[in-house]
Each structure stands twice: as structure tokens, then as C-alpha cells.
Tab-separated table of C-alpha atoms in Angstrom:
chain	number	residue	atom	x	y	z
A	1	MET	CA	22.741	-17.861	30.146
A	2	VAL	CA	20.548	-16.272	27.463
A	3	LYS	CA	22.130	-18.550	24.867
A	4	SER	CA	21.386	-21.636	26.972
A	5	LEU	CA	17.754	-20.628	27.463
A	6	VAL	CA	17.296	-19.972	23.747
A	7	LEU	CA	18.881	-23.301	22.849
A	8	LYS	CA	16.541	-24.986	25.328
A	9	ASP	CA	13.480	-23.503	23.575
A	10	LEU	CA	14.856	-24.416	20.156
A	11	LEU	CA	15.621	-27.977	21.256
A	12	ILE	CA	12.119	-28.466	22.663
A	13	GLU	CA	10.612	-27.192	19.415
A	14	PHE	CA	12.984	-29.297	17.317
A	15	LYS	CA	11.736	-32.406	19.112
A	16	SER	CA	8.030	-31.556	19.198
A	17	LYS	CA	7.665	-29.319	16.105
A	18	GLU	CA	4.486	-28.079	17.735
A	19	ILE	CA	4.810	-24.295	17.471
A	20	ILE	CA	6.146	-24.027	13.922
A	21	THR	CA	3.701	-26.616	12.591
A	22	SER	CA	0.733	-24.829	14.171
A	23	MET	CA	1.821	-21.424	12.898
A	24	VAL	CA	2.498	-22.558	9.343
A	25	SER	CA	-0.675	-24.655	9.139
A	26	PHE	CA	-2.833	-21.784	10.334
A	27	GLY	CA	-1.098	-19.281	8.059
A	28	VAL	CA	-1.526	-21.472	4.985
A	29	SER	CA	-5.182	-22.127	5.872
A	30	VAL	CA	-5.901	-18.396	6.056
A	31	ILE	CA	-4.085	-17.824	2.745
A	32	LEU	CA	-6.179	-20.514	1.054
A	33	LEU	CA	-9.319	-18.968	2.527
A	34	PHE	CA	-8.350	-15.576	1.118
A	35	SER	CA	-7.398	-16.938	-2.298
A	36	PHE	CA	-10.634	-18.916	-2.781
A	37	SER	CA	-12.926	-16.272	-1.277
A	38	PHE	CA	-11.789	-13.235	-3.256
A	39	ARG	CA	-12.870	-12.725	-6.832
A	40	ALA	CA	-11.224	-9.360	-7.322
A	41	SER	CA	-9.081	-7.829	-10.024
A	42	PRO	CA	-5.288	-7.852	-9.628
A	43	ALA	CA	-5.371	-4.142	-8.815
A	44	GLN	CA	-7.817	-4.736	-5.953
A	45	ILE	CA	-5.784	-7.666	-4.653
A	46	ASN	CA	-2.645	-5.530	-4.656
A	47	PHE	CA	-4.534	-2.840	-2.778
A	48	PHE	CA	-5.543	-5.198	0.045
A	49	ALA	CA	-2.411	-7.380	0.015
A	50	PRO	CA	-0.354	-5.507	2.657
A	51	GLY	CA	-3.212	-5.592	5.161
A	52	LEU	CA	-3.932	-9.261	4.483
A	53	LEU	CA	-0.274	-10.179	4.843
A	54	TRP	CA	0.111	-8.490	8.210
A	55	MET	CA	-3.222	-9.899	9.359
A	56	ILE	CA	-1.792	-13.369	8.775
A	57	PHE	CA	1.448	-12.489	10.551
A	58	ILE	CA	-0.326	-11.109	13.598
A	59	PHE	CA	-2.606	-14.160	13.837
A	60	ILE	CA	0.253	-16.661	13.683
A	61	SER	CA	2.168	-14.591	16.224
A	62	ILE	CA	-0.714	-15.059	18.683
A	63	ILE	CA	-0.335	-18.824	18.328
A	64	LEU	CA	3.383	-18.444	18.970
A	65	LEU	CA	2.993	-16.222	22.034
A	66	ASN	CA	0.370	-18.534	23.521
A	67	ARG	CA	2.609	-21.567	23.243
A	68	ILE	CA	6.024	-20.108	24.097
A	69	TYR	CA	5.111	-19.904	27.794
A	70	ASN	CA	2.512	-22.662	27.979
A	71	LEU	CA	5.305	-25.162	27.373
A	72	GLU	CA	6.844	-24.019	30.652
A	73	MET	CA	3.474	-24.299	32.398
A	74	GLU	CA	2.692	-27.774	31.092
A	75	ASN	CA	6.058	-29.159	32.184
A	76	LYS	CA	5.891	-27.331	35.548
A	77	SER	CA	9.328	-25.928	34.815
A	78	TYR	CA	8.402	-22.264	35.250
A	79	GLU	CA	8.808	-22.513	39.033
A	80	ILE	CA	12.369	-23.771	38.645
A	81	LEU	CA	13.121	-21.232	35.932
A	82	PHE	CA	11.836	-18.208	37.837
A	83	SER	CA	13.294	-19.278	41.174
A	84	SER	CA	16.752	-19.904	39.738
A	85	PRO	CA	19.485	-17.369	40.643
A	86	ILE	CA	19.533	-15.607	37.277
A	87	ASP	CA	18.439	-12.173	36.199
A	88	LYS	CA	14.818	-12.386	35.060
A	89	SER	CA	15.635	-9.940	32.294
A	90	ASN	CA	17.709	-12.733	30.743
A	91	ILE	CA	14.589	-14.895	30.675
A	92	TYR	CA	12.806	-12.111	28.822
A	93	LEU	CA	15.660	-11.808	26.312
A	94	SER	CA	15.665	-15.557	25.701
A	95	LYS	CA	11.897	-15.695	25.147
A	96	CYS	CA	12.055	-12.671	22.874
A	97	ILE	CA	14.866	-14.164	20.780
A	98	SER	CA	13.222	-17.599	20.619
A	99	SER	CA	9.914	-16.044	19.559
A	100	LEU	CA	11.671	-13.969	16.913
A	101	ILE	CA	13.387	-17.056	15.478
A	102	PHE	CA	10.141	-19.039	15.366
A	103	LEU	CA	8.206	-16.162	13.796
A	104	ILE	CA	10.815	-15.479	11.110
A	105	PHE	CA	11.088	-19.185	10.277
A	106	SER	CA	7.306	-19.416	9.876
A	107	GLN	CA	7.258	-16.303	7.696
A	108	ILE	CA	9.923	-17.788	5.439
A	109	ILE	CA	7.462	-20.589	4.653
A	110	VAL	CA	4.196	-18.635	4.692
A	111	THR	CA	5.202	-15.510	2.726
A	112	PRO	CA	6.064	-17.212	-0.609
A	113	ILE	CA	2.792	-19.155	-0.405
A	114	PHE	CA	0.942	-15.859	0.130
A	115	PHE	CA	2.462	-14.320	-3.001
A	116	LEU	CA	1.880	-17.502	-5.005
A	117	PHE	CA	-1.789	-18.095	-4.204
A	118	LEU	CA	-2.841	-14.449	-4.360
A	119	GLN	CA	-0.801	-14.011	-7.561
A	120	ILE	CA	1.053	-10.962	-6.300
A	121	ASN	CA	4.435	-9.885	-7.613
A	122	TYR	CA	7.312	-9.608	-5.208
A	123	PRO	CA	8.394	-6.029	-4.444
A	124	GLU	CA	11.337	-4.835	-6.488
A	125	ASN	CA	13.327	-3.907	-3.387
A	126	LEU	CA	13.257	-7.036	-1.242
A	127	PHE	CA	15.776	-5.581	1.185
A	128	TYR	CA	13.348	-2.867	2.333
A	129	PHE	CA	10.538	-5.403	2.582
A	130	LEU	CA	12.613	-7.783	4.706
A	131	MET	CA	13.875	-4.908	6.842
A	132	ILE	CA	10.310	-3.859	7.663
A	133	ILE	CA	9.366	-7.432	8.515
A	134	PHE	CA	12.346	-7.864	10.847
A	135	PHE	CA	11.789	-4.712	12.884
A	136	VAL	CA	8.031	-5.257	13.126
A	137	ASP	CA	8.685	-8.846	14.224
A	138	LEU	CA	11.035	-7.502	16.890
A	139	GLY	CA	8.267	-5.240	18.183
A	140	ILE	CA	5.715	-8.060	18.113
A	141	CYS	CA	7.966	-10.457	20.018
A	142	SER	CA	9.123	-7.797	22.487
A	143	LEU	CA	5.617	-6.745	23.464
A	144	GLY	CA	4.194	-10.259	23.215
A	145	SER	CA	6.880	-11.754	25.450
A	146	ILE	CA	6.256	-9.380	28.310
A	147	ILE	CA	2.462	-9.738	28.058
A	148	SER	CA	2.658	-13.530	27.847
A	149	GLY	CA	5.075	-13.664	30.761
A	150	SER	CA	2.898	-11.477	32.960
A	151	ILE	CA	-0.330	-13.458	32.389
A	152	MET	CA	0.993	-17.009	32.053
A	153	LYS	CA	-0.328	-18.081	35.473
A	154	ILE	CA	-3.822	-16.750	34.822
A	155	ARG	CA	-6.367	-19.460	34.050
A	156	ALA	CA	-7.773	-17.730	30.927
A	157	ASN	CA	-4.407	-16.522	29.624
A	158	GLU	CA	-5.096	-17.727	26.073
A	159	ILE	CA	-8.151	-15.465	25.926
A	160	LEU	CA	-6.571	-12.570	27.772
A	161	LEU	CA	-3.461	-12.443	25.553
A	162	PRO	CA	-5.152	-11.181	22.342
A	163	ILE	CA	-7.359	-8.821	24.359
A	164	LEU	CA	-4.269	-7.105	25.759
A	165	PHE	CA	-1.997	-7.609	22.767
A	166	PHE	CA	-4.085	-6.335	19.837
A	167	PRO	CA	-4.810	-2.807	21.124
A	168	MET	CA	-1.188	-2.245	22.144
A	169	ILE	CA	0.299	-3.559	18.903
A	170	THR	CA	-2.138	-1.671	16.635
A	171	PRO	CA	0.084	1.424	16.025
A	172	LEU	CA	2.972	-0.842	15.007
A	173	ILE	CA	0.798	-2.875	12.617
A	174	ILE	CA	-0.688	0.271	11.037
A	175	SER	CA	2.841	1.543	10.383
A	176	ALA	CA	3.797	-1.866	8.966
A	177	VAL	CA	0.810	-1.958	6.596
A	178	LYS	CA	1.390	1.607	5.390
A	179	SER	CA	5.095	1.089	4.725
A	180	THR	CA	4.535	-2.329	3.105
A	181	ASP	CA	1.902	-0.837	0.800
A	182	LEU	CA	4.332	1.852	-0.378
A	183	ILE	CA	7.097	-0.735	-0.845
A	184	PHE	CA	4.770	-2.946	-2.905
A	185	ASN	CA	4.068	0.066	-5.131
A	186	ASN	CA	7.802	0.770	-5.504
A	187	HIS	CA	7.790	4.123	-3.738
A	188	PRO	CA	11.190	5.518	-2.688
A	189	PHE	CA	12.320	5.350	0.909
A	190	ILE	CA	11.592	9.029	1.511
A	191	ASP	CA	7.856	8.371	0.958
A	192	TRP	CA	7.603	5.862	3.805
A	193	LYS	CA	10.463	7.113	5.958
A	194	ILE	CA	8.086	8.387	8.646
A	195	TRP	CA	6.397	4.959	8.911
A	196	PHE	CA	9.756	3.230	9.242
A	197	GLN	CA	10.769	5.676	11.970
A	198	LEU	CA	7.561	4.841	13.828
A	199	ILE	CA	8.237	1.108	13.462
A	200	LEU	CA	11.782	1.537	14.733
A	201	SER	CA	10.621	3.702	17.637
A	202	PHE	CA	7.863	1.283	18.688
A	203	SER	CA	10.185	-1.719	18.487
A	204	ILE	CA	12.893	-0.042	20.556
A	205	VAL	CA	10.389	1.167	23.154
A	206	PHE	CA	8.698	-2.240	23.429
A	207	PHE	CA	12.027	-4.052	23.699
A	208	SER	CA	13.522	-1.655	26.242
A	209	SER	CA	10.321	-1.561	28.320
A	210	GLY	CA	10.094	-5.338	28.325
A	211	PHE	CA	13.706	-5.733	29.421
A	212	LEU	CA	13.303	-3.244	32.273
A	213	LEU	CA	9.804	-4.235	33.455
A	214	TYR	CA	9.930	-8.019	33.079
A	215	PRO	CA	11.440	-8.731	36.543
A	216	TYR	CA	8.604	-6.734	38.131
A	217	VAL	CA	5.598	-7.995	36.150
A	218	THR	CA	6.606	-11.638	36.678
A	219	ASN	CA	7.016	-11.378	40.450
A	220	GLU	CA	4.780	-13.582	42.561
């Protein structure tokens, strides 16, 4: 069932290309704004780069989380989906997986452009960098899916989402920025181990909480 729901989201996006296009366009626009606005030395750019990168990621994730449920609302299919005889936790898993796929795909396009326009060197250990991105993305999509699902029927849900999402995701983003900064400066794993443990803990807690609470927060 989860596989079918994920394939449904992917098929809708494949036909419309609405979510990915919006995320990539916004991400590239912010990168261009940063690159033309800053007149700093390479050392200063490297100092701010981790924060700027995650700022872009968190902004494009808001676009994603706004649209992932609004598609159900616009097509009036949420009533059928939530009244169907399936475990609502499976709906949460499908939305979380779909969001994760969309976010990673957008990052694959946006991240190289970020390094190119800001003239930043790639970190020597790409594996650590990609590992941090994956687990932070998992936390973002886990928390974002449950918040989006719980407020999707509210009239001002597009405004309410960032108001609820940003404060709750802040500890995860701080850990992501700190660990990314140390990776960019080629520090060994032991130097940012504590930040990675925090990222892993937040992601697991968000994912587990979302899976357990989703059937309750989406009740009529």
C-alpha cells in the first residue's frame, strides 16, 4: 500500500512537474541573489557557506511541504484517501518517502549550482557530506509531513506551516550547519560526532513520533 501511494505521488509529479520545478527555480534564484549580493573574500564565503546552503534547503522544503498535501486538497481526493480502509500511518510513510525523494532530487540539481556560483570547493569527504544531508532531509520530511497533514484543512495552512515548522526544526538545522561547517573544513569525524548524533536522534524521534501520532492528528 505504501508503495502504491508513493508511486501515485511520483506519477502526479511526473505529469505536472510542479513541485520539483518550483523548488529548483526558487533555490537557484536564492543562489543567484547570494552570489550577486556578496562581495566577500573566499574565506568569508566559506565561513557563511554552510548556513547559506541549509537556508536554501529549508526554504525549498517549505515549498515542497506546502504542495505535497495541497495536491490532495485541490483534487478533493483527501476525503477518499483518509476514509479508505488503510492504516493512516501508511499514508504518513508514503508522504514522508515522497517528500524525501522530491527533496533529494531537488538538492541534486541545486547543490552543484550553489558550489559553482559561490565558488566554493567541494568537501574532500563527500560521503560524510551526503550522509548529513540524507539524515537531515529525513528529519525535515518526517516533521514536515506530520505538520502538513495536521493543518491541511485549515484555510491559512500555507502561512501556518512555516510558523509551526521553523521553531521545531531549528535544533536539527543548527546541528546540520555545525556539522557541515566542520566537514567543509575537513575536520575528522570525532570533531562533529556529537552533532551527527543529535541529527540522528532528531530524525529518529521525528520519524517515530510522526508514524505513531499521524492517525490521531489527522482525525476529523
